[in-house]
Short mmCIF file of C-alpha atoms in Angstrom, two decimals:
data_model
loop_
_atom_site.label_atom_id
_atom_site.label_comp_id
_atom_site.label_asym_id
_atom_site.label_seq_id
_atom_site.Cartn_x
_atom_site.Cartn_y
_atom_site.Cartn_z
CA UNK A 1 15.24 -26.65 23.19
CA UNK A 2 12.29 -28.28 21.43
CA UNK A 3 11.22 -30.37 24.45
CA UNK A 4 9.96 -27.99 27.13
CA UNK A 5 10.46 -29.50 30.62
CA UNK A 6 7.77 -27.27 32.12
CA UNK A 7 5.41 -28.82 34.67
CA UNK A 8 2.39 -30.08 32.75
CA UNK A 9 -0.10 -28.47 35.15
CA UNK A 10 1.53 -25.09 34.64
CA UNK A 11 1.64 -25.68 30.88
CA UNK A 12 -2.07 -26.53 30.84
CA UNK A 13 -2.85 -23.47 32.96
CA UNK A 14 -0.93 -21.13 30.64
CA UNK A 15 -2.55 -22.53 27.51
CA UNK A 16 -6.03 -22.34 29.02
CA UNK A 17 -5.39 -18.73 30.00
CA UNK A 18 -4.38 -17.98 26.40
CA UNK A 19 -7.49 -19.74 25.12
CA UNK A 20 -5.58 -22.56 23.41
CA UNK A 21 -6.41 -26.22 23.76
CA UNK A 22 -4.01 -28.40 25.70
CA UNK A 23 -3.86 -32.14 25.12
CA UNK A 24 -3.07 -34.06 28.28
CA UNK A 25 -0.02 -36.28 28.11
CA UNK A 26 -1.08 -39.87 28.63
CA UNK A 27 2.31 -40.73 30.12
CA UNK A 28 1.79 -38.28 33.00
CA UNK A 29 0.02 -39.65 36.07
CA UNK A 30 -2.56 -37.16 37.35
CA UNK A 31 -2.14 -37.70 41.10
CA UNK A 32 -2.70 -35.49 44.12
CA UNK A 33 0.98 -35.36 45.11
CA UNK A 34 1.22 -31.61 44.56
CA UNK A 35 2.50 -28.45 46.16
CA UNK A 36 1.71 -24.78 45.63
CA UNK A 37 4.17 -22.54 43.80
CA UNK A 38 3.86 -18.97 45.04
CA UNK A 39 5.61 -17.58 41.97
CA UNK A 40 3.50 -19.36 39.36
CA UNK A 41 0.39 -19.24 41.64
CA UNK A 42 -0.64 -22.78 40.81
CA UNK A 43 -0.40 -26.29 42.19
CA UNK A 44 2.47 -28.24 40.64
CA UNK A 45 3.88 -31.72 41.17
CA UNK A 46 5.81 -32.40 44.36
CA UNK A 47 9.02 -33.05 42.39
CA UNK A 48 8.67 -29.86 40.35
CA UNK A 49 10.82 -26.86 41.20
CA UNK A 50 10.61 -23.23 40.16
CA UNK A 51 13.69 -22.18 38.16
CA UNK A 52 14.68 -18.56 38.69
CA UNK A 53 16.52 -18.50 35.35
CA UNK A 54 13.65 -19.86 33.24
CA UNK A 55 10.98 -18.29 35.51
CA UNK A 56 8.78 -21.37 35.44
CA UNK A 57 8.20 -24.60 37.31
CA UNK A 58 10.03 -27.55 35.79
CA UNK A 59 8.59 -31.04 36.11
CA UNK A 60 10.88 -33.49 37.96
CA UNK A 61 13.48 -30.74 38.20
CA UNK A 62 17.08 -31.93 37.80
CA UNK A 63 19.15 -28.77 37.27
CA UNK A 64 19.49 -25.68 35.10
CA UNK A 65 22.21 -26.16 32.50
CA UNK A 66 23.94 -22.86 31.71
CA UNK A 67 25.85 -24.46 28.82
CA UNK A 68 22.62 -25.43 27.03
CA UNK A 69 20.72 -22.41 28.41
CA UNK A 70 17.75 -24.53 29.45
CA UNK A 71 16.38 -26.42 32.40
CA UNK A 72 16.78 -30.19 32.57
CA UNK A 73 13.75 -32.05 33.88
CA UNK A 74 11.83 -35.26 33.47
CA UNK A 75 10.86 -34.57 29.85
CA UNK A 76 14.31 -33.80 28.48
CA UNK A 77 16.65 -35.56 30.94
CA UNK A 78 17.19 -38.47 28.55
CA UNK A 79 18.12 -36.07 25.75
CA UNK A 80 20.55 -34.32 28.09
CA UNK A 81 22.34 -37.55 29.03
CA UNK A 82 22.55 -38.62 25.39
CA UNK A 83 23.93 -35.17 24.48
CA UNK A 84 26.67 -35.49 27.09
CA UNK A 85 27.47 -39.04 25.95
CA UNK A 86 27.61 -38.15 22.26
CA UNK A 87 29.75 -35.08 22.98
CA UNK A 88 32.11 -37.26 24.99
CA UNK A 89 32.42 -39.72 22.09
CA UNK A 90 32.99 -36.87 19.63
CA UNK A 91 35.78 -35.32 21.74
CA UNK A 92 37.41 -38.73 22.24
CA UNK A 93 37.38 -39.34 18.47
CA UNK A 94 38.67 -35.84 17.74
CA UNK A 95 41.49 -36.12 20.27
CA UNK A 96 42.46 -39.60 19.09
CA UNK A 97 42.73 -38.48 15.47
CA UNK A 98 44.76 -35.41 16.42
CA UNK A 99 47.06 -37.50 18.63
CA UNK A 100 47.60 -39.93 15.74
CA UNK A 101 48.45 -37.09 13.37
CA UNK A 102 50.89 -35.50 15.83
CA UNK A 103 52.63 -38.81 16.48
CA UNK A 104 52.78 -39.57 12.75
CA UNK A 105 54.22 -36.13 12.03
CA UNK A 106 57.09 -36.42 14.50
CA UNK A 107 57.83 -40.04 13.49
CA UNK A 108 58.01 -39.04 9.83
CA UNK A 109 59.97 -35.89 10.71
CA UNK A 110 62.54 -37.99 12.56
CA UNK A 111 62.76 -40.46 9.69
CA UNK A 112 63.16 -37.62 7.19
CA UNK A 113 66.02 -36.13 9.19
CA UNK A 114 67.88 -39.45 9.42
CA UNK A 115 67.12 -40.65 5.87
CA UNK A 116 68.68 -38.59 3.09
CA UNK A 117 66.88 -40.51 0.35
CA UNK A 118 63.53 -39.28 -0.78
CA UNK A 119 60.67 -41.17 0.86
CA UNK A 120 56.93 -40.83 1.05
CA UNK A 121 55.93 -38.85 4.16
CA UNK A 122 52.27 -37.82 3.58
CA UNK A 123 51.56 -36.30 7.02
CA UNK A 124 54.86 -34.43 7.08
CA UNK A 125 54.46 -33.11 3.53
CA UNK A 126 50.87 -32.01 4.12
CA UNK A 127 51.81 -30.19 7.34
CA UNK A 128 54.72 -28.42 5.64
CA UNK A 129 52.45 -27.21 2.82
CA UNK A 130 49.97 -25.38 5.06
CA UNK A 131 49.40 -21.68 4.29
CA UNK A 132 51.19 -22.15 0.92
CA UNK A 133 54.52 -22.52 2.73
CA UNK A 134 56.02 -24.50 -0.16
CA UNK A 135 57.37 -27.27 2.04
CA UNK A 136 58.83 -25.13 4.82
CA UNK A 137 59.59 -27.47 7.75
CA UNK A 138 59.01 -24.70 10.32
CA UNK A 139 55.36 -24.39 9.31
CA UNK A 140 54.89 -28.13 9.76
CA UNK A 141 56.37 -28.02 13.25
CA UNK A 142 54.10 -25.10 14.19
CA UNK A 143 51.05 -27.00 12.93
CA UNK A 144 52.09 -30.10 14.87
CA UNK A 145 52.59 -28.09 18.09
CA UNK A 146 49.17 -26.42 17.68
CA UNK A 147 47.56 -29.83 17.15
CA UNK A 148 49.38 -31.15 20.25
CA UNK A 149 47.93 -28.23 22.24
CA UNK A 150 44.44 -29.16 21.02
CA UNK A 151 45.12 -32.75 22.12
CA UNK A 152 45.79 -31.47 25.64
CA UNK A 153 42.55 -29.45 25.52
CA UNK A 154 40.66 -32.53 24.35
CA UNK A 155 42.12 -34.58 27.21
CA UNK A 156 40.85 -32.02 29.72
CA UNK A 157 37.42 -31.98 28.06
CA UNK A 158 37.30 -35.78 28.06
CA UNK A 159 38.09 -35.87 31.78
CA UNK A 160 35.34 -33.33 32.58
CA UNK A 161 32.73 -34.88 30.28
CA UNK A 162 33.51 -38.40 31.52
CA UNK A 163 33.09 -37.26 35.11
CA UNK A 164 29.75 -35.61 34.26
CA UNK A 165 28.53 -38.64 32.31
CA UNK A 166 29.50 -41.13 35.04
CA UNK A 167 27.91 -38.86 37.64
CA UNK A 168 24.56 -38.97 35.85
CA UNK A 169 24.90 -42.72 35.35
CA UNK A 170 25.29 -42.99 39.12
CA UNK A 171 22.25 -40.76 39.66
CA UNK A 172 20.14 -42.91 37.34
CA UNK A 173 21.27 -46.05 39.19
CA UNK A 174 20.28 -44.53 42.54
CA UNK A 175 17.05 -43.04 41.15
CA UNK A 176 18.00 -39.48 42.14
CA UNK A 177 17.95 -36.11 40.44
CA UNK A 178 20.85 -33.68 40.63
CA UNK A 179 18.81 -31.44 42.91
CA UNK A 180 17.96 -34.34 45.23
CA UNK A 181 21.63 -35.37 45.28
CA UNK A 182 22.71 -31.83 46.24
CA UNK A 183 20.10 -31.72 49.02
CA UNK A 184 21.18 -35.13 50.33
CA UNK A 185 24.86 -34.15 50.17
CA UNK A 186 24.11 -30.95 52.06
CA UNK A 187 22.30 -32.90 54.78
CA UNK A 188 25.25 -35.29 55.08
CA UNK A 189 27.69 -32.40 55.35
CA UNK A 190 25.62 -30.72 58.06
CA UNK A 191 25.32 -34.00 59.96
CA UNK A 192 29.08 -34.57 59.68
CA UNK A 193 29.74 -31.00 60.85
CA UNK A 194 27.45 -31.44 63.86
CA UNK A 195 29.09 -34.76 64.68
CA UNK A 196 32.53 -33.15 64.48
CA UNK A 197 31.45 -30.31 66.77
CA UNK A 198 30.06 -32.82 69.27
CA UNK A 199 33.30 -34.78 69.08
CA UNK A 200 35.37 -31.65 69.75
CA UNK A 201 33.17 -30.80 72.72
CA UNK A 202 33.79 -34.27 74.13
CA UNK A 203 37.53 -33.83 73.48
CA UNK A 204 37.64 -30.58 75.47
CA UNK A 205 35.80 -32.23 78.34
CA UNK A 206 38.16 -35.23 78.23
CA UNK A 207 41.21 -32.94 78.19
CA UNK A 208 39.97 -31.07 81.23
CA UNK A 209 39.27 -34.34 83.03
CA UNK A 210 42.70 -35.78 82.14
CA UNK A 211 44.38 -32.60 83.38
CA UNK A 212 42.51 -32.76 86.69
CA UNK A 213 43.37 -36.44 87.16
CA UNK A 214 47.00 -35.89 86.16
CA UNK A 215 46.96 -38.34 83.22
CA UNK A 216 49.75 -36.80 81.15
CA UNK A 217 49.89 -39.53 78.46
CA UNK A 218 46.14 -39.46 77.87
CA UNK A 219 46.25 -35.66 77.73
CA UNK A 220 48.93 -35.56 75.04
CA UNK A 221 47.22 -38.33 73.08
CA UNK A 222 44.01 -36.28 73.07
CA UNK A 223 45.88 -33.15 72.00
CA UNK A 224 47.77 -34.96 69.23
CA UNK A 225 44.61 -36.57 67.85
CA UNK A 226 42.82 -33.20 67.94
CA UNK A 227 45.33 -31.43 65.70
CA UNK A 228 43.65 -30.42 62.42
CA UNK A 229 44.42 -32.50 59.31
CA UNK A 230 47.68 -34.09 60.53
CA UNK A 231 46.57 -35.33 63.93
CA UNK A 232 43.11 -36.35 62.72
CA UNK A 233 44.67 -38.72 60.18
CA UNK A 234 47.98 -39.87 61.65
CA UNK A 235 46.88 -40.17 65.28
CA UNK A 236 43.41 -41.50 64.51
CA UNK A 237 44.16 -45.14 65.57
CA UNK A 238 45.48 -44.05 68.98
CA UNK A 239 42.77 -41.47 69.71
CA UNK A 240 41.29 -42.35 73.14
CA UNK A 241 37.87 -40.94 72.23
CA UNK A 242 37.62 -42.97 69.03
CA UNK A 243 38.83 -46.09 70.81
CA UNK A 244 36.17 -45.63 73.48
CA UNK A 245 33.50 -44.97 70.83
CA UNK A 246 34.44 -48.11 68.88
CA UNK A 247 34.35 -50.15 72.10
CA UNK A 248 30.88 -48.82 72.94
CA UNK A 249 29.66 -49.60 69.43
CA UNK A 250 30.96 -53.16 69.69
CA UNK A 251 29.28 -53.60 73.08
CA UNK A 252 25.99 -52.29 71.69
CA UNK A 253 26.29 -54.64 68.71
CA UNK A 254 26.85 -57.61 71.02
CA UNK A 255 23.88 -56.61 73.17
CA UNK A 256 21.66 -56.31 70.11
CA UNK A 257 22.72 -59.77 68.95
CA UNK A 258 22.01 -61.20 72.39
CA UNK A 259 18.56 -59.63 72.41
CA UNK A 260 17.78 -60.94 68.92
CA UNK A 261 18.97 -64.43 69.88
CA UNK A 262 16.83 -64.35 73.03
CA UNK A 263 13.77 -63.29 71.02
CA UNK A 264 14.40 -66.08 68.53
#
């Protein structure tokens, strides 16, 4: 990779240690928003991260791409997105051409079987003449099947590349890096897990209370709604705990509106 995404402070430090001159990038803002990297033993930008694969701090770290064997950061993120987009366009074009050839082959093959008169079938004739087969129809069918298999591979690649490209378009829209997105997603998962554990604790307490009070219907409704996967989805509308929580949320919303109206 020609564009090195290394943190510019670390790059300047390494060049000064080697005795080489380092021209400061005018596009980089020299602020005090830094942190200390214990591996590189130098202050780097707050958004920089040390990559264990590249063994250096990367400015505005996004992720380490194993396919390109390089880190993706602020300096080369635009090149990475354009690489993914251009590869996606290339695979779409390749798959479309192959699909057209396969369809043309089988259409011309069907017409050749039904039409005894000699006609011009360029795709069929070219496929049958592969490997100096002298017009053997079996060779043409094998070539068409191989091309159809590559069309399937291209479809899978298009789906994966399109998902990756749209994901980075979403990140750019939200102003996030891949690393920041992973951290935020992890925080959301932990918060959801803690909320679920708290909900299950409340369910156990409600079950014990319903059993003491002899409320059979409420007890079975709580048990049905607490069943993993099936009960959580099917019995969600009739879950007593969720109904009580929604009622409390509505009451709090009404109280907040009343308070805001009184202040106004």
